[in-house]
XYZ file of C-alpha atoms in Angstrom:
756
model
C 46.979 47.557 43.157
C 47.652 44.334 41.277
C 46.023 40.974 41.887
C 48.297 37.930 41.790
C 47.732 34.272 42.584
C 50.440 32.263 44.380
C 49.944 28.567 45.136
C 46.204 28.987 44.662
C 45.942 31.975 47.023
C 45.068 35.436 45.719
C 46.593 38.642 47.079
C 46.619 42.323 46.091
C 49.966 44.138 46.016
C 50.987 47.670 44.999
C 52.251 48.238 41.472
C 56.002 47.745 41.346
C 55.959 44.822 43.783
C 57.735 41.566 43.039
C 56.563 37.975 43.276
C 58.631 37.700 46.477
C 56.740 40.656 47.987
C 53.435 39.011 47.154
C 54.559 35.689 48.636
C 55.633 37.425 51.831
C 52.203 39.054 52.110
C 50.624 35.629 51.943
C 53.097 34.134 54.397
C 54.424 31.764 51.759
C 58.117 31.066 52.187
C 60.231 31.075 49.044
C 63.785 29.783 49.640
C 66.402 32.452 49.032
C 69.896 33.632 49.933
C 70.675 36.918 48.197
C 67.280 38.543 48.753
C 66.833 40.850 51.770
C 63.936 43.219 52.302
C 66.230 46.195 53.061
C 68.660 45.673 50.183
C 68.462 46.105 46.426
C 67.599 43.125 44.234
C 70.627 41.177 43.008
C 68.995 37.907 41.857
C 72.378 36.205 41.788
C 71.805 33.196 44.040
C 68.845 31.898 41.935
C 67.537 29.913 44.900
C 64.130 31.598 44.679
C 63.259 30.205 41.223
C 59.506 29.662 40.905
C 57.155 28.492 38.153
C 55.198 31.314 36.506
C 52.300 30.346 34.253
C 53.125 30.857 30.548
C 56.806 31.574 31.302
C 59.138 29.220 29.373
C 61.387 28.552 32.380
C 61.475 29.175 36.157
C 61.943 32.821 37.177
C 63.570 34.365 40.292
C 60.777 35.478 42.638
C 62.868 38.332 44.053
C 63.383 40.011 40.663
C 60.178 39.133 38.780
C 57.686 42.025 38.768
C 54.167 41.105 39.802
C 51.622 41.434 36.986
C 47.860 41.544 37.147
C 46.410 38.048 36.854
C 49.799 36.358 37.205
C 49.725 32.773 38.513
C 52.756 31.483 40.383
C 53.635 28.120 41.859
C 56.447 28.046 44.401
C 56.423 24.328 45.230
C 55.443 22.702 41.939
C 57.649 19.983 40.482
C 59.408 22.348 38.011
C 60.019 24.938 40.761
C 61.393 22.416 43.231
C 63.562 20.803 40.533
C 65.045 24.206 39.696
C 65.647 24.990 43.360
C 67.337 21.624 43.918
C 69.559 22.196 40.903
C 70.641 25.569 42.276
C 71.338 24.011 45.676
C 73.519 21.362 44.042
C 75.605 24.054 42.382
C 75.907 26.011 45.653
C 77.145 22.922 47.478
C 79.718 21.950 44.830
C 82.495 24.039 46.381
C 81.102 24.495 49.870
C 83.279 22.882 52.567
C 81.749 20.180 54.763
C 82.832 21.868 57.991
C 79.493 22.418 59.741
C 80.785 20.885 63.010
C 83.397 23.651 63.404
C 81.471 26.481 61.718
C 80.259 29.258 64.006
C 77.136 29.562 61.870
C 76.148 25.961 62.626
C 72.554 25.770 63.771
C 71.835 29.268 62.450
C 72.810 28.746 58.819
C 70.360 29.297 55.953
C 72.403 27.052 53.653
C 72.365 24.305 56.258
C 68.602 24.616 56.724
C 67.728 24.717 53.019
C 70.101 21.905 52.109
C 67.943 19.615 54.268
C 64.963 20.294 52.019
C 66.648 20.850 48.668
C 70.076 19.186 48.851
C 71.072 15.701 47.774
C 72.689 13.002 49.878
C 75.891 13.052 47.872
C 77.636 15.121 45.218
C 78.204 14.350 41.542
C 81.190 16.712 41.554
C 84.408 14.735 41.729
C 86.967 17.489 41.160
C 88.857 19.311 43.937
C 86.868 21.951 45.758
C 88.106 25.521 45.539
C 89.840 27.089 48.550
C 89.670 30.844 49.111
C 92.152 32.595 51.422
C 90.622 34.453 54.346
C 90.602 38.234 54.446
C 91.501 40.584 57.287
C 88.370 42.676 57.791
C 89.408 44.101 61.168
C 88.745 43.368 64.824
C 85.015 42.696 64.549
C 84.421 40.347 61.600
C 86.027 36.939 61.210
C 86.204 35.385 57.740
C 86.095 31.870 56.285
C 85.752 32.833 52.640
C 85.760 29.285 51.251
C 82.199 29.093 52.612
C 81.045 32.177 50.668
C 78.202 31.596 48.173
C 78.509 35.046 46.535
C 75.096 36.329 47.576
C 76.689 39.849 47.758
C 74.520 40.884 50.693
C 77.616 42.235 52.477
C 78.666 44.234 49.402
C 75.226 45.754 48.941
C 74.924 46.519 52.661
C 78.103 48.585 52.596
C 77.041 50.585 49.552
C 73.366 51.023 50.383
C 73.073 51.054 54.191
C 76.490 51.917 55.638
C 77.037 54.390 52.808
C 80.576 53.270 52.010
C 81.810 50.567 49.663
C 84.172 48.529 51.815
C 83.740 45.136 50.146
C 83.465 44.125 46.502
C 83.543 41.016 44.338
C 86.469 40.275 42.034
C 87.009 37.396 39.610
C 84.544 35.327 37.592
C 82.755 32.016 38.031
C 84.107 29.819 40.778
C 87.102 32.160 41.022
C 84.882 34.990 42.300
C 85.889 36.332 45.703
C 84.423 38.861 48.106
C 87.272 41.054 49.276
C 88.083 44.469 50.760
C 90.216 47.064 49.048
C 93.973 46.504 49.270
C 95.241 46.928 52.856
C 91.804 48.098 54.008
C 89.589 46.722 56.748
C 85.842 47.116 57.228
C 85.558 50.156 59.480
C 82.014 51.497 59.229
C 80.116 51.938 62.485
C 77.418 49.550 61.197
C 79.734 46.805 59.936
C 78.511 44.100 62.333
C 75.223 43.894 60.461
C 77.137 42.114 57.684
C 77.475 39.188 60.103
C 73.693 38.956 60.476
C 73.193 39.299 56.727
C 75.635 36.553 55.756
C 73.471 33.450 55.146
C 76.431 31.096 55.630
C 79.521 31.006 57.857
C 81.722 33.207 55.667
C 81.382 36.270 57.927
C 81.060 35.640 61.655
C 81.596 37.621 64.849
C 85.261 37.665 65.816
C 84.642 38.370 69.545
C 82.003 35.585 69.697
C 83.976 33.059 67.623
C 84.028 29.566 69.186
C 82.405 30.824 72.401
C 79.075 28.958 72.174
C 76.540 27.329 69.864
C 73.287 29.086 69.068
C 71.184 26.421 70.803
C 73.196 26.831 74.042
C 72.210 30.471 74.427
C 69.173 31.834 76.220
C 67.727 35.079 74.877
C 66.523 38.260 76.603
C 65.136 41.448 75.101
C 66.729 44.670 76.386
C 67.155 48.292 75.297
C 70.472 49.862 74.323
C 71.985 52.220 76.943
C 74.236 53.991 74.456
C 72.821 56.537 71.995
C 69.434 58.238 72.259
C 67.815 56.020 69.637
C 66.942 53.319 72.178
C 67.688 50.397 69.853
C 65.948 47.149 70.767
C 68.446 44.351 71.418
C 68.435 40.609 71.926
C 71.023 39.694 74.546
C 72.198 36.076 74.344
C 73.445 34.480 77.540
C 75.285 31.331 78.582
C 76.220 30.474 82.190
C 75.050 33.886 83.398
C 77.414 35.665 81.005
C 76.488 37.830 78.025
C 78.151 36.289 74.980
C 76.407 37.951 72.052
C 74.078 40.840 71.224
C 71.827 40.890 68.146
C 69.150 43.289 66.887
C 65.549 42.852 67.950
C 63.615 44.079 64.949
C 61.543 47.212 65.506
C 60.692 49.151 62.347
C 59.716 52.222 64.376
C 63.147 52.538 65.998
C 66.171 50.579 64.761
C 64.507 48.609 61.923
C 66.480 45.341 61.687
C 69.895 46.931 62.295
C 72.048 47.894 65.273
C 75.287 49.852 65.451
C 78.593 48.166 66.239
C 78.614 49.946 69.601
C 75.303 48.296 70.500
C 76.475 44.933 69.152
C 79.994 44.584 70.565
C 80.111 46.743 73.697
C 78.881 43.750 75.731
C 82.571 42.804 76.036
C 82.885 45.687 78.482
C 80.412 43.930 80.793
C 82.969 41.140 81.243
C 85.926 43.502 81.546
C 88.710 42.924 84.104
C 87.810 46.440 85.313
C 84.503 45.195 86.734
C 84.009 46.344 90.321
C 82.460 43.437 92.197
C 82.650 44.367 95.893
C 82.113 47.590 97.881
C 85.401 49.279 98.740
C 86.430 51.976 101.217
C 89.732 53.853 101.221
C 91.257 54.138 104.682
C 94.766 55.390 105.353
C 95.330 55.625 101.609
C 94.616 51.918 101.133
C 91.536 50.335 99.574
C 89.820 47.492 101.406
C 86.766 45.452 100.551
C 83.810 45.703 102.948
C 80.241 44.495 103.245
C 77.440 46.527 101.666
C 75.968 47.374 105.067
C 79.260 48.833 106.297
C 79.885 50.734 103.060
C 76.447 52.367 102.954
C 76.543 53.262 106.640
C 79.975 54.834 106.068
C 78.587 56.881 103.160
C 75.517 57.966 105.164
C 77.675 59.096 108.102
C 80.013 60.996 105.796
C 77.181 62.831 104.036
C 75.529 63.700 107.364
C 78.839 65.060 108.682
C 79.323 67.257 105.595
C 75.733 68.511 105.767
C 76.026 69.388 109.453
C 79.438 71.089 109.034
C 78.972 72.899 105.719
C 75.277 72.625 104.897
C 73.567 70.215 102.515
C 74.419 72.475 99.560
C 78.048 71.399 100.019
C 77.056 68.034 98.493
C 76.645 67.533 94.747
C 75.559 64.635 92.552
C 76.818 64.036 89.005
C 75.051 61.315 87.018
C 75.405 60.202 83.414
C 72.401 60.128 81.039
C 73.268 56.466 80.339
C 71.725 55.600 83.723
C 68.212 54.167 84.010
C 65.201 56.387 84.602
C 64.661 54.780 87.999
C 68.222 55.613 89.078
C 67.941 59.213 87.859
C 64.651 59.665 89.706
C 65.825 58.171 92.993
C 69.137 60.047 92.959
C 67.462 63.440 92.546
C 64.885 62.473 95.170
C 67.666 61.489 97.578
C 69.557 64.747 97.036
C 66.483 66.866 97.593
C 65.582 64.725 100.588
C 68.853 65.665 102.323
C 68.360 69.326 101.385
C 70.615 69.746 98.346
C 69.498 70.898 94.895
C 72.904 70.152 93.364
C 72.164 67.315 90.946
C 72.730 67.216 87.194
C 73.003 64.650 84.399
C 74.056 67.086 81.630
C 77.747 66.456 82.205
C 79.059 67.521 78.802
C 76.958 70.679 78.581
C 78.672 74.007 79.199
C 75.928 76.594 78.470
C 73.109 76.524 81.028
C 71.640 80.000 80.440
C 68.393 78.788 78.887
C 67.631 75.094 79.150
C 64.702 73.352 77.418
C 62.158 71.597 79.642
C 62.518 68.203 77.945
C 64.416 68.349 74.624
C 63.390 65.643 72.146
C 63.433 64.852 68.445
C 60.252 66.809 67.776
C 58.767 63.930 65.770
C 58.776 60.152 65.597
C 62.003 58.515 64.473
C 60.169 56.848 61.597
C 59.116 60.275 60.273
C 62.738 61.043 59.355
C 62.259 58.742 56.370
C 59.519 60.984 54.952
C 61.383 64.314 55.233
C 62.299 66.162 52.042
C 64.463 68.873 53.666
C 66.572 68.834 56.832
C 69.077 71.155 58.488
C 71.473 69.337 60.850
C 73.304 71.715 63.186
C 76.425 70.632 65.047
C 76.556 66.875 64.637
C 79.014 64.159 63.652
C 75.896 62.281 62.631
C 77.307 58.948 61.459
C 79.362 58.654 64.665
C 76.848 60.028 67.158
C 73.684 58.476 65.683
C 74.578 55.786 63.121
C 71.029 54.534 62.557
C 69.491 57.999 62.307
C 72.194 58.720 59.718
C 71.058 55.588 57.882
C 67.434 56.787 57.816
C 68.586 60.087 56.319
C 70.814 58.211 53.867
C 67.860 56.212 52.589
C 65.616 59.303 52.495
C 68.274 61.186 50.504
C 67.879 58.561 47.762
C 64.236 59.612 47.510
C 64.854 63.344 47.344
C 65.748 64.489 50.879
C 68.016 67.537 50.716
C 70.445 67.516 53.640
C 71.880 70.838 54.830
C 74.482 71.188 57.575
C 76.078 73.821 59.787
C 79.180 72.343 61.363
C 82.867 73.056 62.047
C 83.750 70.216 59.685
C 82.401 69.026 56.347
C 81.834 65.445 57.506
C 79.070 64.442 55.085
C 77.726 61.512 57.147
C 78.171 59.433 53.940
C 75.086 61.162 52.615
C 74.811 63.442 49.624
C 74.770 66.888 51.262
C 72.974 69.600 49.300
C 74.434 72.589 51.145
C 76.938 72.860 53.950
C 78.211 75.799 55.973
C 81.594 74.954 57.486
C 82.386 77.531 60.168
C 84.411 77.627 63.418
C 82.380 76.864 66.563
C 82.282 80.492 67.695
C 80.751 81.521 64.331
C 77.975 78.922 64.305
C 75.419 81.283 65.941
C 76.164 84.018 63.411
C 75.679 81.498 60.575
C 72.226 80.638 61.942
C 71.468 84.365 62.119
C 72.542 84.642 58.487
C 70.158 81.800 57.555
C 67.343 83.611 59.390
C 68.116 86.785 57.435
C 68.256 84.804 54.207
C 64.774 83.441 54.904
C 63.686 87.093 54.910
C 65.446 87.660 51.570
C 68.663 89.212 52.925
C 71.256 86.501 52.521
C 74.078 85.284 50.357
C 76.435 82.361 50.018
C 75.807 79.199 52.039
C 73.180 80.902 54.194
C 71.095 81.781 51.132
C 71.434 78.304 49.641
C 70.379 76.635 52.897
C 67.448 79.040 53.299
C 66.240 78.382 49.760
C 66.462 74.644 50.315
C 64.435 74.814 53.539
C 61.798 77.114 51.999
C 61.284 74.780 49.063
C 60.436 71.757 51.227
C 57.055 70.390 52.224
C 58.277 68.207 55.096
C 61.145 69.989 56.831
C 63.088 69.394 60.056
C 65.689 71.423 61.969
C 67.799 69.152 64.183
C 70.434 69.987 66.787
C 73.184 67.411 67.318
C 75.522 66.534 70.170
C 78.095 69.142 69.210
C 75.404 71.827 69.293
C 74.281 70.773 72.773
C 77.873 70.737 74.046
C 78.671 74.090 72.397
C 79.594 77.093 74.614
C 76.582 78.884 73.092
C 74.216 75.917 73.109
C 71.318 78.042 74.375
C 71.764 80.576 71.581
C 71.987 77.857 68.942
C 68.782 76.399 70.361
C 66.996 79.748 70.201
C 68.118 80.585 66.650
C 67.352 77.075 65.357
C 63.844 77.263 66.822
C 63.307 80.576 65.021
C 64.435 79.021 61.724
C 61.919 76.241 62.345
C 59.159 78.808 62.982
C 59.975 80.690 59.774
C 59.970 77.534 57.642
C 57.140 75.660 59.372
C 59.625 72.903 60.165
C 59.665 70.301 62.883
C 62.308 71.170 65.454
C 64.196 68.856 67.750
C 67.311 67.449 69.355
C 69.002 64.241 68.273
C 70.011 63.522 71.879
C 73.302 62.311 73.317
C 72.481 59.237 75.408
C 69.823 56.677 76.370
C 68.165 59.001 78.900
C 68.954 62.449 77.540
C 65.183 62.960 77.486
C 64.409 60.950 80.620
C 66.775 62.934 82.833
C 64.726 66.060 82.163
C 61.415 64.298 82.738
C 62.378 63.101 86.235
C 64.026 66.440 87.089
C 67.570 65.097 87.605
C 68.489 68.772 87.357
C 69.432 71.534 89.793
C 66.445 73.076 91.527
C 66.020 76.593 92.902
C 69.431 77.759 94.110
C 71.102 74.525 93.002
C 74.278 74.187 90.979
C 74.508 72.697 87.500
C 77.240 70.252 86.450
C 79.669 72.987 85.382
C 79.162 75.039 88.562
C 79.691 71.972 90.750
C 83.237 71.604 89.445
C 84.034 75.312 89.052
C 82.973 75.851 92.685
C 84.117 72.598 94.313
C 81.774 70.889 96.738
C 82.823 69.144 99.932
C 81.111 65.911 98.918
C 80.261 64.290 95.579
C 78.074 61.398 94.566
C 79.233 60.167 91.140
C 76.662 57.916 89.481
C 78.184 55.985 86.557
C 80.271 59.105 85.968
C 83.968 59.016 85.137
C 84.522 62.756 85.415
C 87.848 62.727 83.585
C 86.060 61.409 80.480
C 82.405 62.374 80.883
C 82.607 66.084 81.750
C 82.772 69.112 79.468
C 85.917 70.256 81.301
C 87.718 67.180 82.648
C 90.638 69.153 84.081
C 88.372 71.267 86.282
C 86.367 68.198 87.274
C 89.447 66.276 88.430
C 90.682 69.307 90.402
C 87.305 69.522 92.157
C 87.406 65.837 93.086
C 90.855 66.255 94.648
C 89.566 69.064 96.892
C 86.499 67.208 98.173
C 86.268 65.716 101.654
C 84.313 62.719 100.367
C 83.776 61.314 96.885
C 81.481 58.308 96.504
C 81.733 56.571 93.114
C 78.774 54.355 92.195
C 80.012 52.419 89.185
C 80.125 49.031 87.524
C 83.851 49.549 86.899
C 87.079 50.540 88.558
C 88.264 53.763 86.966
C 90.299 56.861 87.780
C 88.083 57.417 90.826
C 90.335 54.761 92.335
C 92.795 57.647 92.811
C 90.490 60.351 94.197
C 87.382 58.614 95.598
C 86.848 57.511 99.199
C 84.186 54.892 98.499
C 83.523 52.768 95.396
C 80.223 50.903 95.213
C 79.482 48.336 92.455
C 76.145 49.044 90.755
C 74.703 46.878 87.997
C 75.036 47.748 84.292
C 71.944 47.579 82.101
C 72.066 43.815 81.548
C 72.027 43.095 85.288
C 69.142 45.282 86.381
C 65.618 46.145 85.360
C 65.106 49.705 84.216
C 63.701 52.192 81.741
C 65.071 54.474 79.032
C 63.200 57.291 77.266
C 64.525 57.634 73.742
C 64.847 60.727 71.599
C 61.247 60.510 70.329
C 59.960 60.327 73.929
C 59.187 56.590 73.780
C 59.296 54.996 77.237
C 60.945 51.550 77.038
C 61.342 49.300 80.087
C 63.337 46.090 80.255
C 64.312 43.306 82.645
C 67.791 42.181 83.600
C 69.316 39.595 81.275
C 71.741 38.060 83.787
C 72.168 38.015 87.552
C 74.389 40.770 89.023
C 78.054 39.843 89.033
C 79.773 39.276 92.383
C 78.451 41.654 95.052
C 77.090 44.056 92.442
C 73.629 45.430 93.251
C 70.984 47.113 91.049
C 71.299 50.875 91.398
C 67.699 51.473 92.466
C 68.176 49.058 95.398
C 71.348 50.834 96.527
C 69.570 54.209 96.480
C 66.582 52.773 98.322
C 68.776 51.599 101.201
C 70.832 54.803 101.223
C 67.628 56.844 101.366
C 66.529 54.902 104.436
C 69.907 55.345 106.136
C 69.719 59.101 105.512
C 66.178 59.218 106.932
C 64.647 60.410 103.658
C 60.945 59.585 103.414
C 59.339 57.616 100.609
C 62.150 55.111 99.984
C 60.241 51.893 100.657
C 60.200 50.422 97.147
C 59.752 46.704 96.606
C 60.899 46.640 92.982
C 61.799 48.892 90.073
C 58.192 48.747 88.837
C 57.083 50.579 91.977
C 59.648 53.297 91.214
C 58.231 53.623 87.698
C 54.713 53.768 89.127
C 55.802 56.757 91.211
C 57.394 58.410 88.161
C 54.152 57.865 86.230
C 55.514 57.581 82.673
C 54.441 55.118 79.992
C 53.952 55.030 76.232
C 55.194 58.335 74.862
C 56.247 61.011 77.347
C 55.202 64.630 76.961
C 58.285 66.588 75.887
C 58.947 70.263 75.201
C 61.637 71.951 73.072
C 60.484 75.519 73.722
C 62.861 78.249 74.853
C 61.611 81.547 76.246
C 64.347 84.150 75.993
C 67.065 84.985 73.497
C 70.470 84.416 75.165
C 73.088 87.072 74.592
C 75.833 86.419 72.066
C 79.286 85.608 73.414
C 82.452 87.224 71.989
C 84.014 85.574 68.943
C 87.085 83.540 69.925
C 90.334 84.923 68.539
C 93.097 82.602 67.394
C 92.891 78.832 67.214
C 89.726 77.083 68.394
C 89.358 73.547 69.625
C 86.613 71.324 68.240
C 86.174 68.598 70.835
C 84.208 65.637 69.470
C 83.440 62.534 71.508
C 84.785 59.398 69.710
C 82.032 56.881 69.074
C 83.541 54.137 71.264
C 84.536 56.402 74.155
C 81.144 57.941 74.903
C 80.317 55.673 77.869
C 82.018 53.329 80.312
C 80.814 50.051 78.803
C 81.953 50.842 75.249
C 85.329 52.107 76.516
C 86.029 48.666 77.941
C 84.927 46.620 74.916
C 88.212 45.114 73.738
C 87.242 44.525 70.115
C 85.785 48.021 69.674
C 88.974 49.524 71.061
C 90.968 47.736 68.334
C 88.993 49.296 65.475
C 90.124 52.210 63.322
C 87.487 54.418 64.973
C 89.345 53.953 68.276
C 92.752 55.018 67.002
C 94.740 57.396 69.200
C 93.472 60.989 68.913
C 95.149 63.236 66.372
C 95.253 67.003 66.085
C 93.306 67.527 62.859
C 93.891 70.772 60.929
C 93.363 71.912 57.373
C 96.274 72.473 55.006
C 96.202 76.277 55.366
C 96.544 76.095 59.149
C 99.303 73.494 58.947
C 101.245 75.728 56.576
C 100.670 78.747 58.815
C 101.991 76.856 61.866
C 104.834 75.195 59.946
C 103.598 71.731 60.845
C 103.682 68.685 58.579
C 101.207 65.843 58.624
C 102.207 63.081 61.021
C 104.501 65.268 63.125
C 104.028 65.192 66.924
C 102.615 68.388 68.399
C 101.994 69.776 71.875
C 98.452 70.959 72.559
C 97.724 73.427 75.362
C 94.503 74.672 76.924
C 94.848 76.848 80.019
C 96.882 74.686 82.434
C 96.275 71.430 80.591
C 98.350 69.896 77.834
C 98.468 66.760 75.691
C 100.567 65.318 72.898
C 99.238 64.062 69.574
C 100.243 63.674 65.948
C 99.154 66.295 63.447
C 96.676 65.047 60.841
C 95.252 66.639 57.710
C 91.514 67.334 57.419
C 90.748 69.789 54.626
C 87.076 69.620 55.530
C 87.751 71.457 58.790
C 86.981 75.150 59.206
C 89.845 77.662 59.224
C 91.729 78.169 62.494
C 90.164 75.063 64.016
C 91.932 72.110 65.618
C 89.784 69.019 66.029
C 90.940 67.005 69.036
C 88.907 64.172 70.513
C 87.515 64.673 73.993
C 86.442 61.941 76.450
C 89.661 60.085 75.669
C 92.352 59.156 78.227
C 95.091 60.650 76.031
C 93.409 64.070 75.898
C 91.808 64.121 79.361
C 94.448 66.565 80.639
C 93.234 69.261 78.234
C 90.548 71.759 79.149
C 87.054 72.369 77.806
C 85.728 70.708 74.660
C 85.549 74.103 72.915
C 87.588 77.267 73.287
C 91.084 78.646 72.626
C 93.878 76.130 72.064
C 97.538 76.398 71.126
C 99.548 74.001 68.943
C 103.341 73.746 69.008
C 105.770 71.518 67.151
C 107.692 69.074 69.310
């Protein structure tokens, strides 16, 4: 530890700290623009110049190493004079357009110019003008305002893992720009908006919608991925207009993904369902809530009396709140049915974990030195977990992967085994054998890496959980963890992938799981936030089951394809319009309040289930608020989770011929993101392609860019062929959960490709 004095106050800091670090410890503010605690030191804005005793001139606090006995003055006359001089230079070319700048009221330059700027300028020449750049659908540019702090450039290289912006030119001719004909397409790009200290980079969807001081702020929790990012929702006139990160070092640090940031547009989508609707005589008509719920109750009672309660099934997405999951399973069991499931994209139910979780705290990822990631498109499925691994890899973390594609998550990967989906279990067996000294090739390299680590983790991703042999992958991965003394866990698909298990939103004794409910069609279905054509492992089978049902009740915030096959559509509130709880991948229980009032006749889901429970004469549905539901559930703090698996599932036959790899595109994973207009204009939302490696394309006589016909069982879809030499042999990667591929079959399995 070093002892340093700043403005007469003494503080101890670790060796290697800077003057800025010491000032922050003391709570002393040093003006700055380019400095950010999560980025490397650039020292190019010079705004943080301070007086250091015995130094011949002011020094930048962000880049000056702290030394024992050092004495620093941040607000002395020489320091302030230097800071004012820097401010004068920064303002020389800056446009005086604060009244029309979206950053107005939230601008660091604006704030600091009050304290350090002059009343007029000594610069009489013409100001420079910089043409704006097209950075895509999410970021708007006014580059004349740029002060060259390079935060955006460093963010791309160091946090997002891809250099999408750079600085060209010298002096006042310097410009921040993307590569030629390129936009900013990383899944974390919106954080550049927060980092920009001026109005050069602003939110394109939010542009000119409101001023910062007009917005009220509410803290909520993200309903998207399993991380449970903390968000600040900003509201004007009962409408969500912007979403920003709420800093939580234990979870999302100071970042959020673009899906968390921009999906709020879906909340204001034209698809919003605002009134209860019943289909009669093939025509939809709006009704009162009382009439709609009584109609549903009568229909369910009729099905139960005619076919038995087991003829009714409930399908619910893991993006729903814990309260909704709990009440839905309680309702189903109350009417005598055990057919309820939230694992909609799972296809292997032979051995299911009791409550699969990360197996450690999220923050512990940063201290790992070895990790094996099995079946994950990590940067797409879990952008901020990928970032933690990216930062850890800079400090020595060796990343190993087993996947059908060599997607490297923008992280340096030490060893990767790229195998078709059907061969993933045998690769894990090979790694187990290699740990016993009987391996070769990738399996041996991965085993040696894991054995050499002191802090090791084995993690199963979304693709592994959706795999036809998910249970076997789980068993083999747990054995690898046992052999290496590693932590073992699941990354998790959605906000309540853990919570759904904890409240038993699962089939009970004799009940049917999600796959069985569509393979053996029920007479009645309750769909909770579920769009079966996009949310199920086998959308074709799911749609066929809906068509055969006597009654389908869709509880949803949006109109969707259920408009064609449902009998009742009931508007339930999305996460911003209801109170609720999510349990994230580390088992952390996070509750939140609604940020805005429900839109139209929309009602919070827990209230709808409470009334429906009473109409169906199910006991224990007399809740006054969502807090009373949580009191009944009895969860708080960190929930007790369990990744154990008892029996070894049998191996399935290796698939002959071409295999489909069905990955869920990042902005199509849930109903809110699908309806976010700006997200759907990004490169990550491009129309699905049929990705193949060069060897397979040559074998099939297909050229890149040519249209092809894809077939799975009775389903087919059209797409353009695309080259991906990182894909395993005989594999065709085709996005699932997308409207253009919804007619295909299961996410994994045999597929045929024909030239058109």
